[in-house]
Amino acid sequence: MSEGNIFSVSKESRRFSPSDEFRAAARVKSREEYEALHRRSIDDPEGFWLEQAAQLPWFKAPTKALSWAEPHAKWFEDGVLNASVACLDRFQGTPTWQKAALIWEGEPIGNDGEPEVVTLTYAQLHARVCKLAAKLRNLGVHAGDRVAIYLGMVPEAVVAMLACARIGAVHTVVFGGFAAEALRDRIQDCGAVALITQDMSYRRGGEVKLFEAARAAASQCPTLRSVIVHLRKRENAALDDDAFARAFALEQTVVRLTSANDLPPTREHAAPAEVPAEHPLFVLYTSGSTGKPKGVLHSTAGFLLQTQLSTRYVFDLKEDDLYFCTADVGWITGHSYITYGPLQCGVTCLMFEGAPNYPKPDRLWEIVERHHATVLYTAPTAIRAFIRTGEEWPKKHDLSSLRLLGTVGEPINPEAWLWYHRVIGGERCPIVDTWWQTETGSIAITTLPGAVDAKPGSAGLPMFGYAPRIVAEDGTEVARNTGGKLILAGPWPSMLRTVWGDDERYKAQYWSEVPHVYTTGDGARQDEDGYFWIVGRIDDVLNVAGHRIGTAEVESAMVSHPAVAEAAAVGRPDDLKGQALVVFVTLKGGHEPDDAMRARLLDHVAKEIGKFARPDGLRFAAALPKTRSGKIMRRLLKDLAAGRETKGDTTTLEDLGVLAALRGAEE
Ligand code: WTA
C-alpha cells in the first residue's frame, strides 16, 4: 500500500489497496472471492456452516447446522465437543504442541532493564489448564456452575477460562478495573460458586489491589464457596500454605492457584467434559440501557467456530505469525481474540500486563520490536493517545516485523487511521477495522485484508454469516448513503443466546425494536460500494475510550450517594476518548455544590463502578430539563455538554428557566 493508491483526495473516498505481495499470499485474494464466500454463507447457511463445522474437533459431529425459533438459535445442536480441546488438545502430536501459545510480558522493568517474559507452549498451557481444571473439580465445581474470574492481564486469565471450559463450568470474567461493588453485583447475578482472583496486579507503576476488592465482594456473595488466588507478587508467592491462609482469611475456602504441594492431576480429573454444542461457555456482563448490566450468554460450538474462522481470515494468520492483541481479557475482545480465536488457530499470542505507555510512551513499540510482532490489534483511543505523544516515540523502534494492523471498539477517525498506516504500518501494512459487539461474539463487519480496499473511517463489508442492513425508524430499509439504525438480519453462530436469567430482556432489547431482526444500538450508513460507516451508539450507551458505559449505570451509581437528588449522564465528543462522560447533578437540600462535593461525587462513581467510569465532567444544576411527562431531555443536555447551541424543539420542556440556568453552570 502506498500513497500512490489514493484514488481521490476527498477525505471520505480515499481508498487503500493491499500490495500485490500481500494479496498474493492472502487467504482471500479478491473482492469476488470474498463475495462468493459471503453470499454462500447467507444463501445456504446450512451447507456453509456444516462444512465449516468440520474445523472443530468434535467428540460427536453435528448432523444439522441450525434450529431457529426466533429469537432463539441453536447451532450444531446434536454435536458434542469441548472448548479447551478445540484450543489445546487438538494440537497434541503436531508441531504446534511445542510452539509458544502465549508470550507474556509483565509491566515492571527489572533492575537489569528487562521486563519479565513468560513463554508457554501449547503443551505447557495444556498442563496448567488440566491442573486448574482438576483443582476446580476437587473444590466441587460442576459442569454448568458459574465461576467468576477477576484477574489482571496475566497468562492465568487464559488458563482460568480454559480450565472452566474444560470441566463445562461457565466463566464470567470481570474486568480487573471494576470495583468491589461491580464485582459483587456480577457474582450475585449469575450465582457464581467460585472466584478466581489474584493478590494484586501491576498497572502504570502502581498496584491494583484485586484481592482487597475480591474479599469485599466475596463476603457479600452467599453462593460463593471457594476463592482461588493467583499470587502475582514475588513476596506473596513465597508464602507457605499456612501463612497464605492467614493472610487471606475469608469465610469461603481459599486456595492458591498453584502451590508447591499440588499433585499432578489424575487423568480422570483433568479429562475434558464432553458437552453439547449449545452448552453455555461464558457470561460476559456489558452495559445496557438500564442501570443493571446484562449478562450476555455465549454457548460453545457456534462461538468457537465463528471466532476461529474470523481470526484466521481477518488477521490472515500464517504459521509463523506473532499476533499481539492489546485488549484486556475482561472484555469481549480478550475472550474472542486473545483466548478462543487465536488458540484455535494454533498461533502465538503476545499478551502484555500493563499500560501501553508505561514507563515511557514507547512501551508498546518496544514490545513489538522485542518480540517481532507481526499482527497488532488495538483501539482507536490508544492510537489517538500515541499521536498526541508524538511520532518520535514509535520512530525509535524497528517496527518492520509488522505486516497487518487492526482496530476495534469505536469508530476510527480518518486522521488516526492515516497516522496508524503511515507511522506504525510504514505504509506497508493493511489495516483491518473490525466492527462487532459483546453480543455478536465475533467480528461482523471488516475489510478483509488482501481481498478488498480499505477506506479510512469505514468498518468495511460484512463477514461470513452476517447480514447487516440500515433501516429507518419504521424498520424499512433506507437508500444507500442514508443514515439509519444498524440491524443484523437472521441468526449467526456466535450470537448471544440470551441475557443471563432474563430472557424477556433479551427479547425486548435486541429483537423487538425492529421486528424479526437483531438491533445493534448503533447508527450507520452504507455507501455506494456497500461499505458500512459506523456513526456510534444511538441508544443510552456511551463508548468512552472504547469502554462501553451505560448512562443509566452511571446515574444509578451517582444517585446512590446520599447527597444526590437526581443525575443525568450524557456523552460529549472528545478528541482523545471519542466520547467523554459528563454528568448533570442536582443535590438534595443542605448540600453545597462546591469543588469538594464535585470531587466526592466523582470518586463515588469510581468506587461504585470502577476508575475507568469516573466522569470527565460534572455540572451542578438546580433542576434538570424535563418534558411535561417528567422525562429528562437528554438531547438538550448533550448539546449543553458539547458547548453547542441547543437545537431543535424545546416546546415540550417544562420550564425554560432550567435551561437558562444550566447554560451558566460550570464543570
Ligand atoms: C462500538 C467491542 C465503530 C459500537 C468489540 C458497538 C465500533 C460497541 C467498532 C460494542 C468499530 C466496536 N467501529 N464502532 N470498529 N467496534 N464499536 O460490546 O458502538 O465492548 O456497538 O464490543 O462498540 O462494544 P463492545
XYZ file of C-alpha atoms and ligand atoms in Angstrom:
692
model
C 0.000 0.000 0.000
C 1.332 3.432 -0.740
C 0.089 6.966 -1.066
C 0.037 6.262 -4.793
C -3.004 4.127 -4.177
C -5.092 7.044 -3.020
C -7.717 7.452 -5.699
C -9.079 10.732 -4.543
C -8.085 13.481 -2.174
C -11.547 13.897 -0.721
C -11.421 12.625 2.829
C -14.353 10.269 2.598
C -13.313 8.491 -0.550
C -9.632 7.735 -0.069
C -9.008 4.049 -0.679
C -6.013 1.937 0.133
C -5.356 -1.290 -1.742
C -3.252 -4.105 -0.363
C 0.087 -4.547 -2.105
C 0.322 -7.231 -4.782
C 2.642 -9.124 -2.484
C 0.188 -9.119 0.422
C -2.668 -10.049 -1.862
C -0.791 -12.953 -3.417
C -0.201 -14.569 -0.022
C -3.623 -13.708 1.469
C -6.277 -16.274 2.324
C -8.884 -14.407 0.292
C -7.376 -12.627 -2.689
C -10.113 -10.587 -4.302
C -13.438 -8.941 -3.704
C -15.062 -11.513 -5.999
C -13.671 -14.365 -3.936
C -14.848 -12.669 -0.740
C -18.299 -12.050 -2.185
C -18.723 -15.631 -3.306
C -17.902 -16.889 0.196
C -20.120 -14.314 1.875
C -23.030 -14.948 -0.480
C -22.884 -18.666 0.150
C -22.853 -18.125 3.947
C -26.081 -16.113 3.644
C -27.880 -18.030 0.883
C -27.023 -21.511 2.128
C -26.232 -21.159 5.828
C -26.973 -24.831 6.484
C -24.484 -26.030 3.865
C -21.868 -23.378 4.556
C -21.802 -23.813 8.328
C -21.967 -27.597 8.367
C -18.982 -27.605 6.035
C -17.135 -25.100 8.244
C -18.008 -27.115 11.344
C -15.501 -29.735 10.217
C -12.895 -27.263 11.560
C -13.890 -28.167 15.120
C -12.614 -31.262 16.936
C -15.922 -32.953 17.767
C -16.445 -35.908 20.056
C -19.582 -36.341 18.003
C -20.019 -34.356 14.791
C -23.309 -32.499 14.259
C -25.735 -33.506 11.530
C -27.628 -30.217 11.427
C -26.480 -26.605 11.437
C -29.374 -24.512 12.734
C -32.693 -24.659 14.562
C -34.232 -21.200 14.677
C -37.257 -20.326 16.785
C -36.988 -16.548 16.699
C -35.213 -15.125 18.633
C -33.607 -18.314 19.922
C -30.997 -20.091 17.847
C -29.449 -23.488 18.345
C -26.392 -24.223 16.244
C -24.972 -27.710 15.623
C -27.360 -28.939 18.281
C -26.526 -32.652 18.202
C -22.757 -32.120 18.157
C -20.636 -32.841 21.235
C -17.291 -31.151 21.964
C -15.147 -29.281 24.491
C -13.765 -25.758 24.070
C -10.432 -26.446 25.787
C -9.870 -29.386 23.437
C -10.578 -27.063 20.498
C -7.889 -24.666 21.768
C -5.296 -27.123 23.084
C -5.638 -30.914 22.887
C -6.319 -30.787 19.141
C -2.626 -29.942 18.613
C -1.275 -32.884 20.565
C 1.121 -34.806 18.337
C 1.524 -31.914 15.870
C 4.435 -29.423 15.687
C 2.143 -26.775 17.219
C 2.226 -28.632 20.549
C 5.796 -27.448 21.182
C 5.206 -23.971 19.807
C 4.559 -20.939 22.023
C 0.863 -20.434 22.623
C 1.357 -17.374 24.821
C 4.245 -14.991 25.221
C 3.522 -12.767 28.176
C 5.361 -9.644 29.204
C 4.950 -8.156 32.692
C 4.785 -4.409 33.227
C 7.602 -3.794 35.753
C 11.080 -3.342 34.318
C 13.657 -5.230 36.385
C 16.994 -3.926 37.670
C 18.644 -5.378 34.584
C 16.486 -3.108 32.442
C 14.412 -6.041 31.182
C 10.788 -6.933 31.881
C 9.708 -10.384 32.994
C 8.753 -12.547 30.000
C 6.972 -15.890 30.293
C 6.508 -18.213 27.350
C 4.036 -21.087 27.497
C 3.968 -23.670 24.737
C 0.671 -25.302 23.806
C 1.813 -28.345 25.826
C 2.633 -26.207 28.877
C -0.592 -24.244 28.663
C -2.461 -27.539 28.419
C -0.711 -28.838 31.547
C -1.670 -25.727 33.505
C -5.242 -25.864 32.316
C -5.516 -29.529 33.324
C -4.126 -28.743 36.770
C -6.585 -25.954 37.420
C -9.459 -27.963 35.961
C -8.649 -30.757 38.423
C -8.482 -28.242 41.254
C -11.880 -26.819 40.366
C -13.318 -30.335 40.258
C -11.802 -31.083 43.662
C -13.464 -27.974 45.030
C -16.786 -29.364 43.890
C -17.315 -27.164 40.834
C -19.535 -28.976 38.338
C -20.488 -28.585 34.693
C -22.941 -25.706 34.367
C -21.726 -23.974 37.567
C -20.611 -20.371 37.165
C -17.072 -19.321 38.036
C -16.105 -15.647 38.286
C -12.629 -14.649 37.091
C -11.240 -11.355 38.403
C -7.636 -11.139 37.293
C -5.209 -8.739 35.694
C -3.610 -9.350 32.312
C -1.700 -12.492 33.248
C -1.474 -15.876 31.486
C -3.504 -17.288 34.374
C -6.530 -15.459 32.965
C -6.368 -17.591 29.830
C -5.625 -20.674 31.937
C -8.662 -19.919 34.120
C -11.059 -19.511 31.194
C -9.921 -22.731 29.568
C -9.948 -24.661 32.871
C -13.591 -23.675 33.348
C -14.383 -24.688 29.791
C -12.588 -27.989 30.339
C -14.980 -29.048 33.095
C -18.019 -27.465 31.461
C -18.232 -24.653 34.034
C -19.409 -21.269 32.753
C -16.885 -18.489 33.255
C -17.710 -14.892 33.845
C -14.657 -12.687 33.565
C -14.951 -9.394 35.403
C -12.559 -6.701 34.127
C -9.852 -6.026 36.743
C -10.651 -2.300 36.575
C -14.080 -2.882 38.127
C -14.569 -2.006 41.784
C -15.734 -4.380 44.548
C -19.400 -3.353 44.175
C -19.463 -4.081 40.459
C -17.747 -7.436 41.049
C -20.259 -8.308 43.766
C -23.240 -7.463 41.528
C -21.939 -9.707 38.762
C -21.163 -12.641 41.059
C -24.598 -12.319 42.624
C -26.403 -12.005 39.310
C -25.038 -15.266 37.930
C -24.762 -17.063 41.283
C -21.089 -17.959 40.855
C -19.833 -20.747 43.139
C -16.138 -19.983 42.788
C -13.982 -16.919 42.222
C -10.514 -16.924 40.679
C -8.598 -13.784 41.570
C -5.095 -12.568 42.325
C -3.313 -10.741 45.125
C -2.583 -7.667 43.013
C -1.668 -6.641 39.527
C 0.746 -4.056 38.161
C -0.646 -1.130 36.227
C 1.103 2.094 35.294
C 3.703 1.584 38.000
C 1.054 1.175 40.703
C -0.571 -1.836 42.290
C -4.186 -2.747 41.579
C -5.436 -4.334 44.790
C -7.569 -7.026 43.252
C -7.664 -9.204 46.328
C -8.963 -6.419 48.558
C -11.859 -5.840 46.187
C -12.394 -9.579 45.823
C -12.531 -10.002 49.598
C -15.043 -7.174 49.980
C -17.208 -8.637 47.222
C -16.884 -12.265 48.335
C -18.115 -11.532 51.832
C -21.427 -10.407 50.307
C -21.848 -13.328 47.943
C -23.509 -16.280 49.667
C -23.356 -18.550 46.594
C -19.570 -18.339 46.522
C -17.992 -21.393 48.132
C -14.365 -21.117 47.072
C -11.842 -18.456 46.191
C -8.727 -19.368 44.236
C -5.887 -16.869 44.402
C -3.075 -16.425 41.932
C -0.090 -14.874 43.692
C 1.497 -12.392 41.340
C 3.769 -10.580 43.745
C 7.074 -12.314 44.312
C 6.935 -11.786 48.089
C 3.466 -13.333 48.274
C 4.351 -16.226 46.018
C 6.876 -17.272 48.640
C 4.215 -17.574 51.377
C 3.887 -21.086 52.733
C 0.398 -22.511 52.866
C -0.263 -21.548 56.498
C 0.944 -18.007 56.073
C -1.142 -17.841 52.914
C -4.275 -18.952 54.747
C -3.666 -16.370 57.497
C -3.050 -13.585 55.009
C -6.169 -14.245 53.018
C -8.626 -15.474 55.651
C -12.156 -15.405 54.266
C -15.361 -17.224 55.145
C -15.068 -19.226 51.957
C -12.423 -21.873 51.261
C -9.389 -20.060 49.899
C -6.725 -21.908 47.944
C -3.825 -20.779 45.847
C -3.900 -21.273 42.136
C -0.625 -23.138 42.157
C 1.218 -24.309 45.187
C 4.322 -26.382 45.772
C 2.091 -29.088 47.247
C -0.028 -29.500 44.139
C -0.020 -33.028 42.822
C -0.192 -33.580 39.091
C -3.847 -34.043 38.181
C -5.068 -37.555 37.597
C -6.166 -38.443 34.109
C -9.739 -38.609 35.308
C -9.698 -35.193 36.981
C -8.147 -33.468 34.016
C -10.358 -35.111 31.398
C -12.385 -32.693 29.264
C -16.132 -32.705 29.844
C -17.987 -33.792 26.706
C -20.620 -31.099 26.359
C -23.376 -30.495 23.809
C -22.771 -27.757 21.224
C -25.187 -25.392 22.919
C -23.668 -25.818 26.390
C -23.074 -22.329 27.853
C -19.417 -21.321 27.580
C -19.420 -17.949 29.307
C -21.399 -14.997 30.550
C -19.904 -11.561 29.988
C -21.564 -8.548 31.539
C -21.989 -5.477 29.431
C -23.729 -2.148 29.745
C -27.226 -1.642 28.514
C -29.954 0.909 28.718
C -30.879 0.209 32.340
C -28.729 0.520 35.442
C -28.310 -3.227 35.710
C -25.589 -4.703 33.488
C -26.636 -7.509 31.168
C -25.059 -10.936 31.379
C -24.531 -11.769 27.715
C -24.563 -15.552 27.375
C -22.490 -17.312 24.732
C -22.640 -21.021 24.043
C -19.894 -23.352 22.904
C -19.750 -24.555 19.293
C -21.086 -21.551 17.381
C -18.873 -19.165 19.322
C -15.803 -21.333 18.776
C -16.410 -21.787 15.093
C -17.026 -18.169 14.227
C -14.163 -16.835 16.362
C -11.814 -19.336 14.760
C -12.943 -18.534 11.253
C -12.769 -14.765 11.742
C -9.371 -14.863 13.466
C -7.950 -16.842 10.591
C -9.428 -14.724 7.801
C -9.459 -11.217 9.269
C -5.914 -11.383 10.622
C -4.889 -13.525 7.654
C -2.879 -15.698 10.022
C 0.055 -17.797 8.942
C 2.004 -20.469 10.791
C 4.804 -18.114 11.899
C 2.732 -15.062 12.852
C 3.200 -13.430 16.217
C -0.163 -11.938 16.969
C -0.453 -9.108 19.506
C -3.850 -8.004 20.808
C -3.734 -5.198 23.363
C -7.296 -5.663 24.648
C -7.944 -6.716 28.234
C -9.210 -10.249 28.863
C -12.032 -8.654 30.846
C -13.748 -7.500 27.644
C -15.118 -9.488 24.747
C -12.073 -8.790 22.551
C -9.942 -10.591 25.120
C -12.313 -13.563 25.001
C -12.695 -13.880 21.240
C -9.338 -12.566 20.023
C -6.839 -13.399 22.761
C -8.144 -16.697 24.055
C -10.551 -18.630 21.871
C -9.890 -17.429 18.310
C -6.072 -17.333 18.228
C -5.531 -20.516 20.239
C -7.878 -22.481 17.998
C -5.739 -21.279 15.083
C -2.562 -22.540 16.772
C -0.986 -19.097 16.572
C 1.418 -17.495 19.088
C -0.330 -14.774 21.007
C 1.511 -11.940 22.727
C -0.023 -10.653 25.934
C 1.048 -7.568 27.876
C 0.240 -6.902 31.517
C 0.456 -3.147 31.740
C -0.305 0.229 30.242
C 0.906 0.722 26.651
C 2.685 3.978 27.543
C 4.351 2.941 30.788
C 7.053 3.668 31.884
C 7.600 5.608 28.660
C 5.352 6.471 25.715
C 7.127 3.895 23.550
C 6.456 0.830 25.659
C 4.153 -0.737 23.103
C 6.647 -0.226 20.275
C 9.394 -1.640 22.441
C 7.274 -4.772 22.877
C 6.559 -5.049 19.156
C 10.281 -4.754 18.442
C 11.429 -7.098 21.229
C 9.153 -9.953 20.193
C 8.900 -9.207 16.457
C 5.113 -8.961 16.479
C 3.643 -9.376 13.004
C -0.015 -8.502 13.642
C -1.151 -5.741 16.009
C -4.782 -5.338 17.077
C -5.573 -2.256 19.176
C -8.131 0.508 19.777
C -8.509 3.950 18.163
C -8.268 5.620 21.584
C -4.794 4.143 22.043
C -3.797 5.319 18.573
C -5.014 8.856 19.303
C -3.033 8.859 22.556
C 0.084 7.823 20.621
C -0.496 10.600 18.101
C -0.548 13.070 20.973
C 2.761 11.978 22.428
C 4.387 12.296 19.023
C 5.766 10.080 16.304
C 9.322 10.336 17.629
C 8.409 7.543 20.096
C 7.474 4.818 17.616
C 10.244 6.054 15.310
C 12.826 4.922 17.873
C 11.899 1.319 17.156
C 12.194 -1.146 14.343
C 8.588 -1.996 13.541
C 9.377 -3.760 10.287
C 8.162 -7.125 11.628
C 4.559 -5.832 11.447
C 2.598 -6.912 8.388
C -1.011 -6.267 9.407
C -2.756 -3.828 11.752
C -6.242 -3.919 13.233
C -8.550 -1.651 15.204
C -11.629 -2.282 17.291
C -14.008 -0.769 19.787
C -15.055 2.578 18.350
C -15.128 4.419 15.080
C -11.645 5.389 13.923
C -11.343 8.918 12.572
C -9.567 9.070 9.190
C -6.691 11.130 10.656
C -5.929 8.419 13.231
C -6.242 5.753 10.527
C -3.768 7.568 8.289
C -1.293 8.048 11.131
C -1.532 4.367 12.093
C -0.990 3.426 8.470
C 1.986 5.737 7.915
C 3.829 5.767 11.236
C 3.159 2.274 12.581
C 2.450 0.366 9.397
C 5.191 2.063 7.351
C 2.598 2.406 4.541
C 3.118 -1.314 4.066
C 0.570 -2.931 6.365
C -3.112 -3.191 5.529
C -5.403 -2.024 8.345
C -8.467 -4.061 9.238
C -11.130 -2.062 11.002
C -13.383 -4.507 12.823
C -16.908 -3.681 13.935
C -18.603 -6.052 16.350
C -20.075 -6.268 19.848
C -20.023 -8.359 23.009
C -23.323 -9.718 21.727
C -22.143 -10.707 18.243
C -19.241 -12.703 19.720
C -17.166 -12.332 16.567
C -16.192 -9.685 14.017
C -19.253 -8.773 11.965
C -18.000 -6.046 9.624
C -14.433 -5.638 8.418
C -12.153 -5.009 5.484
C -10.699 -8.446 4.741
C -7.042 -7.680 4.059
C -5.847 -8.881 0.698
C -9.397 -9.103 -0.589
C -10.763 -5.584 -0.507
C -9.575 -1.986 -0.336
C -9.729 -0.135 2.952
C -11.427 3.251 3.258
C -10.136 5.123 6.313
C -13.022 5.524 8.742
C -15.214 2.799 7.276
C -15.612 -0.521 9.083
C -15.970 -2.263 5.711
C -18.067 -5.171 4.494
C -19.977 -7.989 6.250
C -18.117 -11.054 7.490
C -19.336 -14.536 6.601
C -22.682 -15.264 8.197
C -23.547 -11.629 8.882
C -26.271 -9.705 7.058
C -26.158 -6.096 8.273
C -28.612 -3.511 6.954
C -29.524 0.091 7.602
C -33.134 0.789 8.443
C -35.241 3.849 9.210
C -37.227 4.439 12.415
C -40.127 2.423 10.956
C -37.875 -0.544 10.169
C -37.845 -0.139 6.385
C -34.519 -0.318 4.615
C -33.092 3.074 3.624
C -31.312 4.027 0.417
C -27.516 3.903 0.137
C -25.688 6.771 1.833
C -28.634 7.460 4.119
C -28.091 7.190 7.851
C -30.202 4.879 9.986
C -30.172 2.087 12.528
C -27.738 -0.751 12.005
C -29.503 -4.106 12.281
C -28.399 -7.694 11.647
C -30.860 -9.921 9.820
C -31.107 -13.543 10.883
C -29.134 -15.640 13.351
C -25.371 -16.303 13.162
C -23.392 -18.997 15.030
C -21.571 -16.792 17.584
C -24.582 -14.649 18.504
C -25.539 -14.269 22.145
C -28.144 -16.823 23.185
C -29.901 -14.796 25.857
C -29.340 -12.426 28.767
C -28.442 -14.478 31.812
C -31.537 -15.013 33.929
C -33.615 -12.551 31.923
C -34.834 -13.853 28.595
C -37.508 -11.150 28.450
C -34.814 -8.521 28.470
C -33.032 -10.388 25.681
C -36.154 -10.309 23.538
C -37.053 -6.724 24.371
C -33.581 -5.316 23.996
C -32.479 -6.964 20.801
C -35.405 -8.425 18.906
C -38.374 -6.133 19.287
C -37.335 -2.615 18.301
C -37.380 -3.639 14.644
C -39.451 -6.794 14.058
C -37.631 -10.033 13.171
C -34.105 -8.635 13.156
C -31.378 -8.025 15.714
C -30.976 -4.364 16.718
C -27.366 -3.375 17.376
C -27.968 0.001 19.055
C -25.553 1.637 16.583
C -26.265 4.161 13.881
C -24.565 3.784 10.492
C -24.794 4.291 6.760
C -23.823 2.112 3.836
C -22.076 3.740 0.881
C -22.375 3.089 -2.844
C -19.771 0.280 -2.664
C -21.587 -1.470 0.147
C -19.123 -0.284 2.817
C -20.529 0.416 6.269
C -19.684 3.649 8.108
C -20.474 3.429 11.809
C -21.614 6.631 13.457
C -21.726 5.318 17.023
C -24.296 4.334 19.622
C -27.757 5.736 19.232
C -29.093 4.229 22.465
C -28.283 5.108 26.072
C -24.860 3.530 25.932
C -21.690 5.588 25.703
C -18.422 4.494 24.219
C -15.742 6.185 26.298
C -12.220 5.284 25.187
C -13.608 2.060 23.755
C -15.276 1.101 27.050
C -18.991 0.584 26.948
C -20.671 2.524 29.722
C -24.420 2.701 30.236
C -25.666 6.177 31.141
C -28.212 4.555 33.460
C -25.439 2.692 35.258
C -23.565 5.925 35.965
C -26.773 7.657 37.012
C -27.710 4.919 39.430
C -24.207 4.970 40.931
C -24.462 8.741 41.279
C -27.873 8.773 42.970
C -26.713 6.108 45.419
C -24.709 8.928 47.029
C -26.769 10.386 49.889
C -26.273 13.998 48.759
C -27.634 13.455 45.250
C -31.267 14.008 44.335
C -31.065 13.406 40.610
C -28.447 12.762 37.953
C -28.271 12.578 34.168
C -25.219 11.263 32.317
C -24.505 12.152 28.703
C -21.646 11.885 26.235
C -19.699 14.753 24.740
C -17.357 14.454 21.746
C -13.731 14.137 22.851
C -10.617 14.288 20.684
C -8.847 11.552 22.612
C -11.502 9.243 24.008
C -14.038 9.530 21.210
C -16.652 10.363 23.804
C -16.247 11.826 27.284
C -18.708 11.312 30.111
C -20.450 14.345 31.627
C -22.921 14.151 34.498
C -25.508 16.735 35.468
C -26.376 16.541 39.152
C -28.968 18.130 41.400
C -28.209 17.948 45.100
C -30.561 17.353 47.985
C -31.263 20.318 50.272
C -28.496 21.184 52.719
C -25.621 20.177 50.422
C -23.255 22.684 48.840
C -22.457 22.377 45.128
C -18.754 23.160 45.576
C -15.479 21.661 44.328
C -15.145 19.365 47.343
C -18.588 17.918 46.640
C -17.736 17.556 42.953
C -14.603 15.558 43.796
C -16.520 13.423 46.315
C -19.196 12.543 43.774
C -16.720 11.719 41.018
C -14.832 9.454 43.432
C -18.090 7.852 44.424
C -18.803 6.740 40.835
C -15.230 5.424 40.542
C -15.760 3.463 43.733
C -19.138 2.063 42.695
C -18.248 1.055 39.138
C -14.507 1.428 38.623
C -11.998 4.148 37.876
C -12.500 3.867 34.124
C -16.102 5.072 34.593
C -15.151 8.181 36.567
C -16.961 11.013 34.749
C -14.829 13.572 32.913
C -17.058 16.426 33.946
C -19.775 17.178 36.469
C -22.162 20.105 36.418
C -24.382 21.018 39.306
C -27.860 22.153 38.411
C -30.770 23.413 40.443
C -33.037 21.305 38.222
C -32.748 19.101 35.124
C -34.656 19.902 31.934
C -37.694 17.658 31.704
C -40.622 17.099 29.430
C -44.087 17.649 30.795
C -44.339 13.929 31.371
C -41.215 14.074 33.517
C -38.625 12.568 31.138
C -35.172 14.100 31.290
C -34.387 15.775 27.964
C -31.005 14.282 27.265
C -30.776 15.835 23.839
C -30.583 19.258 25.453
C -28.050 18.097 27.997
C -25.897 16.638 25.235
C -25.895 19.974 23.425
C -25.020 21.775 26.620
C -22.230 19.351 27.453
C -20.772 19.756 23.977
C -20.955 23.536 24.274
C -23.358 23.642 21.331
C -26.310 25.907 20.955
C -29.348 23.911 21.985
C -31.002 22.965 18.757
C -34.441 21.768 17.978
C -37.660 21.588 19.757
C -37.884 22.799 23.330
C -41.637 23.206 23.363
C -42.109 20.098 25.471
C -39.712 21.479 28.060
C -41.495 22.082 31.308
C -39.560 25.115 32.458
C -37.372 27.124 30.095
C -35.707 28.778 33.091
C -33.998 25.457 33.845
C -32.214 25.613 30.526
C -31.015 29.154 31.059
C -29.652 28.249 34.490
C -27.852 25.180 33.104
C -26.141 27.227 30.414
C -24.463 29.223 33.146
C -23.276 26.141 35.086
C -19.599 25.159 35.034
C -17.979 21.769 35.104
C -18.581 0.115 19.068
C -16.358 -4.363 21.363
C -17.061 1.640 15.201
C -20.011 0.037 18.580
C -15.865 -5.355 20.307
C -20.513 -1.242 19.196
C -17.243 0.154 16.948
C -19.798 -1.264 20.524
C -16.263 -0.682 16.350
C -19.601 -2.646 21.073
C -15.674 -0.254 15.122
C -16.966 -1.598 18.195
N -16.110 0.904 14.595
N -17.629 1.298 16.369
N -14.729 -0.955 14.501
N -16.113 -1.757 17.156
N -17.634 -0.443 18.090
O -19.580 -4.742 23.247
O -20.722 1.141 19.090
O -17.485 -3.574 24.040
O -21.912 -1.287 19.362
O -17.587 -4.779 21.852
O -18.527 -0.648 20.265
O -18.786 -2.607 22.224
P -18.367 -3.950 22.938
